[in-house]
Every structure is written in C-alpha cells, then in structure tokens.
C-alpha cells in the first residue's frame, strides 16, 4: 500500500465522519454549528493533500488509464467542499447542514475514485 492509497482511505473515513455529523444536525433540526464548518475545512485540507499526492505520483511516472478522468476527479476533489461552504456561508439553517453532508459524502466518493483510477 502506497502513501496515496493510505491518504485516500483517511480522506474517505474523515468524509464519512463529517457526513454523519452533518446528518445528525439535520435529524436534530439544529442550526448549523460553527464547528461543522471547521471540520469541513479540515476535510478540504486533507483533500488537497490527497490531490497533491496523486499529482505527484502522476508526475513521478505512474500514468492513469484515462488522464482526463483522473484530472477531473482531482479537480472535483479540491472544488467540492469550498463550493458547498461558500454557497451556504450566510445560511445557518438546518438544511445548510444537509448541503455540507452531501458535499462531504461526494468528497469521500471522489477520494476513493482518485485512488482507483490513478
């Protein structure tokens, strides 16, 4: 198991944690807490680390089968969470936690896909 695979598993696990925390907020019908934003940004930091690792392995000679798919996944990995957080910046309602849950789940799925296609 190489380092990028390990980082992808960490990102996927942390994305599951963020998803569960956000869904819990929706179920309890609570306004979105500030700590949910903080752990979501931490997920983004981990996603950037994974993207950099995947790009480094590509530049070191490991060629993906489909370069466009690989680059699309890397781009989506980096863009998903900031877009979700910026669209819900002023809204602290219950459903804004649902948007974060969906973005975190998608980030976890894309992290696994980056690991699979690289």
Backbone as JSON, one array per atom type, in Angstrom:
{
  "sequence": "XXXXXXXXXXXXXXXXXXXXXXXXXXXXXXXXXXXXXXXXXXXXXXXXXXXXXXXXXXXXXXXXXXXXXXXXXXXXXXXXXXXXXXXXXXXXXXXXXXXXXXXXXXXXXXXXXXXXXX",
  "N": [[0.85, -1.18, 0.0], [0.69, 2.1, -0.97], [1.55, 5.55, -0.18], [-0.35, 7.37, -1.18], [-2.67, 5.86, -1.43], [-3.15, 5.27, 1.25], [-3.61, 7.89, 2.23], [-5.93, 8.44, 0.78], [-7.74, 6.64, 1.95], [-7.84, 7.76, 4.51], [-8.96, 10.27, 3.95], [-11.46, 9.43, 2.93], [-12.54, 8.17, 5.21], [-12.62, 10.32, 7.04], [-14.34, 11.97, 5.65], [-16.66, 10.48, 5.86], [-17.08, 10.73, 8.6], [-17.59, 13.53, 8.8], [-19.89, 13.65, 7.22], [-21.69, 12.1, 8.76], [-21.81, 13.67, 11.09], [-22.96, 16.02, 10.05], [-25.42, 15.06, 9.08], [-26.56, 14.25, 11.45], [-27.03, 16.74, 12.61], [-29.05, 17.63, 10.88], [-31.06, 15.75, 11.39], [-31.6, 16.3, 14.07], [-32.62, 18.78, 13.76], [-31.24, 21.15, 14.2], [-29.66, 24.39, 14.15], [-26.91, 25.06, 11.93], [-23.82, 24.34, 13.38], [-20.81, 26.19, 14.22], [-18.54, 24.6, 14.48], [-18.98, 22.59, 12.67], [-18.46, 23.78, 10.24], [-15.71, 24.15, 10.6], [-14.68, 21.5, 10.79], [-15.34, 20.72, 8.27], [-13.71, 22.34, 6.66], [-11.3, 21.24, 7.43], [-11.54, 18.75, 6.26], [-11.33, 19.59, 3.63], [-8.65, 20.43, 3.59], [-7.36, 17.95, 3.92], [-8.24, 16.77, 1.54], [-6.92, 18.34, -0.35], [-4.28, 17.63, 0.23], [-4.38, 14.94, -0.56], [-4.92, 15.32, -3.31], [-2.57, 16.63, -4.13], [-0.72, 14.59, -3.58], [-1.61, 12.61, -5.38], [-1.2, 13.92, -7.82], [1.56, 14.18, -7.65], [2.38, 11.49, -7.75], [1.58, 10.95, -10.33], [3.25, 12.67, -11.77], [5.62, 11.45, -11.19], [5.69, 9.3, -12.82], [3.71, 7.36, -12.8], [1.17, 6.48, -14.72], [-2.21, 7.2, -15.32], [-5.04, 5.3, -16.64], [-6.97, 6.8, -18.02], [-6.37, 9.98, -18.57], [-7.9, 12.35, -18.59], [-10.13, 11.67, -17.02], [-8.89, 11.17, -14.56], [-7.76, 13.73, -13.98], [-10.13, 15.19, -13.86], [-11.39, 14.05, -11.61], [-9.51, 14.79, -9.64], [-9.71, 17.57, -9.77], [-12.42, 17.89, -9.02], [-12.29, 16.87, -6.45], [-10.88, 18.82, -5.08], [-12.52, 21.06, -5.38], [-15.16, 20.62, -4.44], [-15.94, 20.83, -1.58], [-15.22, 23.58, -0.82], [-16.97, 24.99, -2.56], [-19.5, 24.18, -1.62], [-19.42, 25.16, 1.01], [-19.14, 27.9, 0.58], [-21.5, 28.56, -0.77], [-23.31, 28.26, 1.25], [-22.64, 30.13, 3.1], [-23.86, 32.38, 4.45], [-26.12, 31.23, 5.46], [-27.35, 29.63, 8.21], [-29.12, 27.65, 8.71], [-30.96, 24.57, 9.36], [-30.99, 22.99, 7.03], [-28.73, 23.75, 5.69], [-26.77, 22.26, 6.85], [-27.38, 19.84, 5.69], [-26.56, 20.28, 3.07], [-23.81, 20.42, 3.44], [-23.41, 17.82, 4.34], [-24.0, 16.35, 2.01], [-21.98, 17.3, 0.31], [-19.7, 16.46, 1.7], [-20.04, 13.68, 1.62], [-19.86, 13.29, -1.16], [-17.22, 14.15, -1.52], [-15.82, 12.14, -0.18], [-16.45, 9.93, -1.81], [-15.3, 10.71, -4.25], [-12.64, 10.8, -3.45], [-12.08, 8.08, -3.1], [-12.44, 7.27, -5.74], [-10.35, 8.67, -6.98], [-8.22, 7.27, -5.93], [-8.67, 4.81, -7.14], [-8.47, 5.22, -9.94], [-5.97, 6.21, -10.48]],
  "CA": [[0.0, 0.0, 0.0], [1.5, 3.3, -1.05], [1.1, 6.67, 0.65], [-1.56, 8.0, -1.73], [-3.79, 4.99, -1.06], [-3.4, 5.5, 2.67], [-4.22, 9.21, 2.36], [-7.3, 8.34, 0.25], [-8.55, 6.0, 2.98], [-8.02, 8.73, 5.58], [-9.92, 11.26, 3.46], [-12.78, 8.8, 2.86], [-13.01, 7.99, 6.58], [-12.93, 11.62, 7.61], [-15.54, 12.44, 4.96], [-17.79, 9.76, 6.49], [-17.3, 11.38, 9.9], [-18.23, 14.84, 8.56], [-21.23, 13.38, 6.74], [-22.51, 11.66, 9.88], [-22.02, 14.83, 11.96], [-23.9, 16.94, 9.4], [-26.74, 14.42, 9.04], [-27.07, 14.32, 12.82], [-27.58, 18.09, 12.76], [-30.32, 17.7, 10.15], [-32.04, 14.94, 12.11], [-31.97, 17.01, 15.3], [-33.18, 20.07, 13.33], [-30.47, 22.2, 14.87], [-28.92, 25.26, 13.22], [-25.56, 24.57, 11.66], [-22.83, 24.88, 14.32], [-19.55, 26.67, 13.62], [-17.56, 23.53, 14.43], [-19.19, 21.8, 11.45], [-17.67, 24.47, 9.22], [-14.29, 23.92, 10.86], [-14.28, 20.15, 10.39], [-15.47, 20.65, 6.82], [-12.48, 22.9, 6.09], [-10.23, 20.25, 7.65], [-11.7, 17.76, 5.18], [-10.77, 20.19, 2.42], [-7.18, 20.36, 3.69], [-6.99, 16.56, 3.63], [-8.48, 16.53, 0.12], [-5.82, 18.98, -1.09], [-3.1, 16.77, 0.41], [-4.57, 13.79, -1.45], [-4.76, 15.77, -4.7], [-1.13, 16.86, -4.36], [-0.07, 13.28, -3.64], [-1.98, 11.95, -6.63], [-0.49, 14.59, -8.9], [2.99, 13.85, -7.52], [2.61, 10.14, -8.26], [1.45, 11.04, -11.78], [4.46, 13.28, -12.32], [6.73, 10.52, -10.98], [5.69, 8.28, -13.86], [2.55, 6.46, -12.73], [0.2, 7.03, -15.68], [-3.57, 6.65, -15.25], [-5.57, 4.84, -17.92], [-7.62, 7.94, -18.66], [-5.84, 11.19, -17.94], [-8.97, 13.33, -18.39], [-10.92, 11.23, -15.87], [-8.05, 11.39, -13.39], [-7.7, 15.16, -13.69], [-11.47, 15.6, -13.47], [-11.58, 13.65, -10.21], [-8.64, 15.61, -8.79], [-10.33, 18.89, -9.72], [-13.64, 17.8, -8.21], [-11.89, 16.64, -5.06], [-10.45, 20.09, -4.49], [-13.54, 22.1, -5.51], [-16.48, 20.3, -3.88], [-16.23, 21.36, -0.24], [-15.27, 25.04, -0.8], [-18.19, 25.47, -3.2], [-20.64, 23.96, -0.71], [-19.32, 26.06, 2.16], [-19.36, 29.28, 0.15], [-22.9, 28.78, -1.1], [-24.08, 28.26, 2.49], [-21.91, 30.99, 4.02], [-24.73, 33.2, 5.28], [-27.27, 30.45, 5.92], [-27.02, 28.74, 9.33], [-30.3, 26.84, 8.97], [-30.79, 23.11, 9.44], [-30.74, 22.39, 5.73], [-27.36, 24.01, 5.26], [-26.01, 21.08, 7.28], [-27.61, 18.82, 4.68], [-25.69, 20.57, 1.92], [-22.46, 20.01, 3.83], [-23.4, 16.35, 4.37], [-23.92, 15.87, 0.62], [-20.64, 17.62, -0.22], [-18.72, 15.59, 2.36], [-20.2, 12.34, 1.05], [-19.29, 13.32, -2.51], [-15.76, 14.23, -1.39], [-15.34, 10.79, 0.15], [-16.58, 9.07, -3.0], [-14.29, 11.15, -5.22], [-11.33, 10.38, -2.94], [-11.93, 6.66, -3.44], [-12.28, 7.18, -7.18], [-8.98, 9.1, -7.31], [-7.34, 6.16, -5.6], [-8.89, 3.71, -8.06], [-8.13, 5.49, -11.34], [-4.61, 6.72, -10.69]],
  "C": [[0.9, 1.24, 0.0], [0.85, 4.44, -0.26], [-0.19, 7.3, 0.14], [-2.79, 7.16, -1.4], [-4.15, 5.18, 0.4], [-4.08, 6.85, 2.91], [-5.67, 9.17, 1.86], [-8.22, 7.67, 1.26], [-8.82, 6.96, 4.14], [-9.05, 9.77, 5.17], [-11.32, 10.67, 3.42], [-13.37, 8.59, 4.26], [-13.41, 9.29, 7.23], [-14.17, 12.22, 6.95], [-16.78, 11.75, 5.52], [-18.11, 10.39, 7.84], [-18.02, 12.72, 9.74], [-19.67, 14.64, 8.09], [-22.16, 12.99, 7.89], [-22.8, 12.84, 10.82], [-23.04, 15.78, 11.36], [-25.31, 16.35, 9.35], [-27.37, 14.43, 10.43], [-27.68, 15.7, 13.11], [-28.91, 18.26, 12.05], [-31.4, 16.93, 10.9], [-32.52, 15.64, 13.38], [-32.59, 18.38, 15.03], [-32.53, 21.25, 14.06], [-29.85, 23.12, 13.83], [-27.49, 24.77, 13.08], [-24.55, 25.18, 12.62], [-21.55, 25.3, 13.6], [-18.51, 25.56, 13.53], [-17.75, 22.64, 13.21], [-18.46, 22.45, 10.28], [-16.19, 24.17, 9.37], [-13.86, 22.51, 10.45], [-14.44, 19.95, 8.88], [-14.24, 21.23, 6.13], [-11.3, 21.97, 6.32], [-10.31, 19.14, 6.61], [-11.13, 18.31, 3.89], [-9.25, 20.16, 2.44], [-6.7, 18.95, 3.37], [-7.18, 16.24, 2.15], [-7.38, 17.17, -0.74], [-4.54, 18.16, -0.96], [-3.2, 15.54, -0.49], [-4.37, 14.18, -2.91], [-3.29, 16.01, -5.03], [-0.37, 15.54, -4.45], [-0.37, 12.54, -4.92], [-1.28, 12.59, -7.82], [1.01, 14.3, -8.85], [3.28, 12.44, -8.03], [2.46, 10.11, -9.78], [2.71, 11.62, -12.39], [5.69, 12.39, -12.14], [6.72, 9.36, -11.97], [4.53, 7.31, -13.82], [1.43, 7.07, -13.57], [-1.17, 6.38, -15.5], [-4.04, 6.21, -16.62], [-6.2, 5.98, -18.7], [-7.19, 9.21, -17.93], [-6.95, 12.2, -17.67], [-9.85, 12.95, -17.2], [-10.16, 11.49, -14.58], [-8.02, 12.86, -13.0], [-9.06, 15.73, -13.3], [-11.77, 15.25, -12.02], [-10.73, 14.51, -9.26], [-9.23, 17.02, -8.67], [-11.59, 18.91, -8.88], [-13.32, 17.63, -6.74], [-11.54, 17.95, -4.36], [-11.57, 21.13, -4.46], [-14.84, 21.85, -4.76], [-16.78, 21.02, -2.57], [-16.2, 22.9, -0.2], [-16.52, 25.61, -1.46], [-19.4, 25.31, -2.29], [-20.6, 24.94, 0.45], [-19.57, 27.51, 1.76], [-20.81, 29.55, -0.23], [-23.76, 28.87, 0.16], [-23.46, 29.19, 3.53], [-22.82, 31.78, 4.95], [-25.89, 32.45, 5.9], [-26.84, 29.48, 7.01], [-28.18, 27.81, 9.64], [-29.96, 25.35, 9.01], [-30.38, 22.52, 8.1], [-29.37, 22.72, 5.17], [-26.43, 22.9, 5.73], [-26.19, 19.93, 6.29], [-26.77, 19.02, 3.44], [-24.25, 20.14, 2.23], [-22.36, 18.49, 3.88], [-23.26, 15.79, 2.95], [-22.54, 16.13, 0.03], [-19.57, 16.73, 0.41], [-18.81, 14.17, 1.83], [-19.6, 12.27, -0.35], [-17.77, 13.4, -2.48], [-15.17, 12.87, -1.07], [-15.38, 9.86, -1.04], [-15.51, 9.44, -4.03], [-12.89, 10.76, -4.75], [-11.07, 8.92, -3.25], [-11.72, 6.5, -4.93], [-10.89, 7.64, -7.63], [-8.01, 7.96, -7.05], [-7.47, 5.04, -6.62], [-8.39, 3.99, -9.47], [-6.68, 5.92, -11.54], [-3.63, 5.65, -11.04]]
}
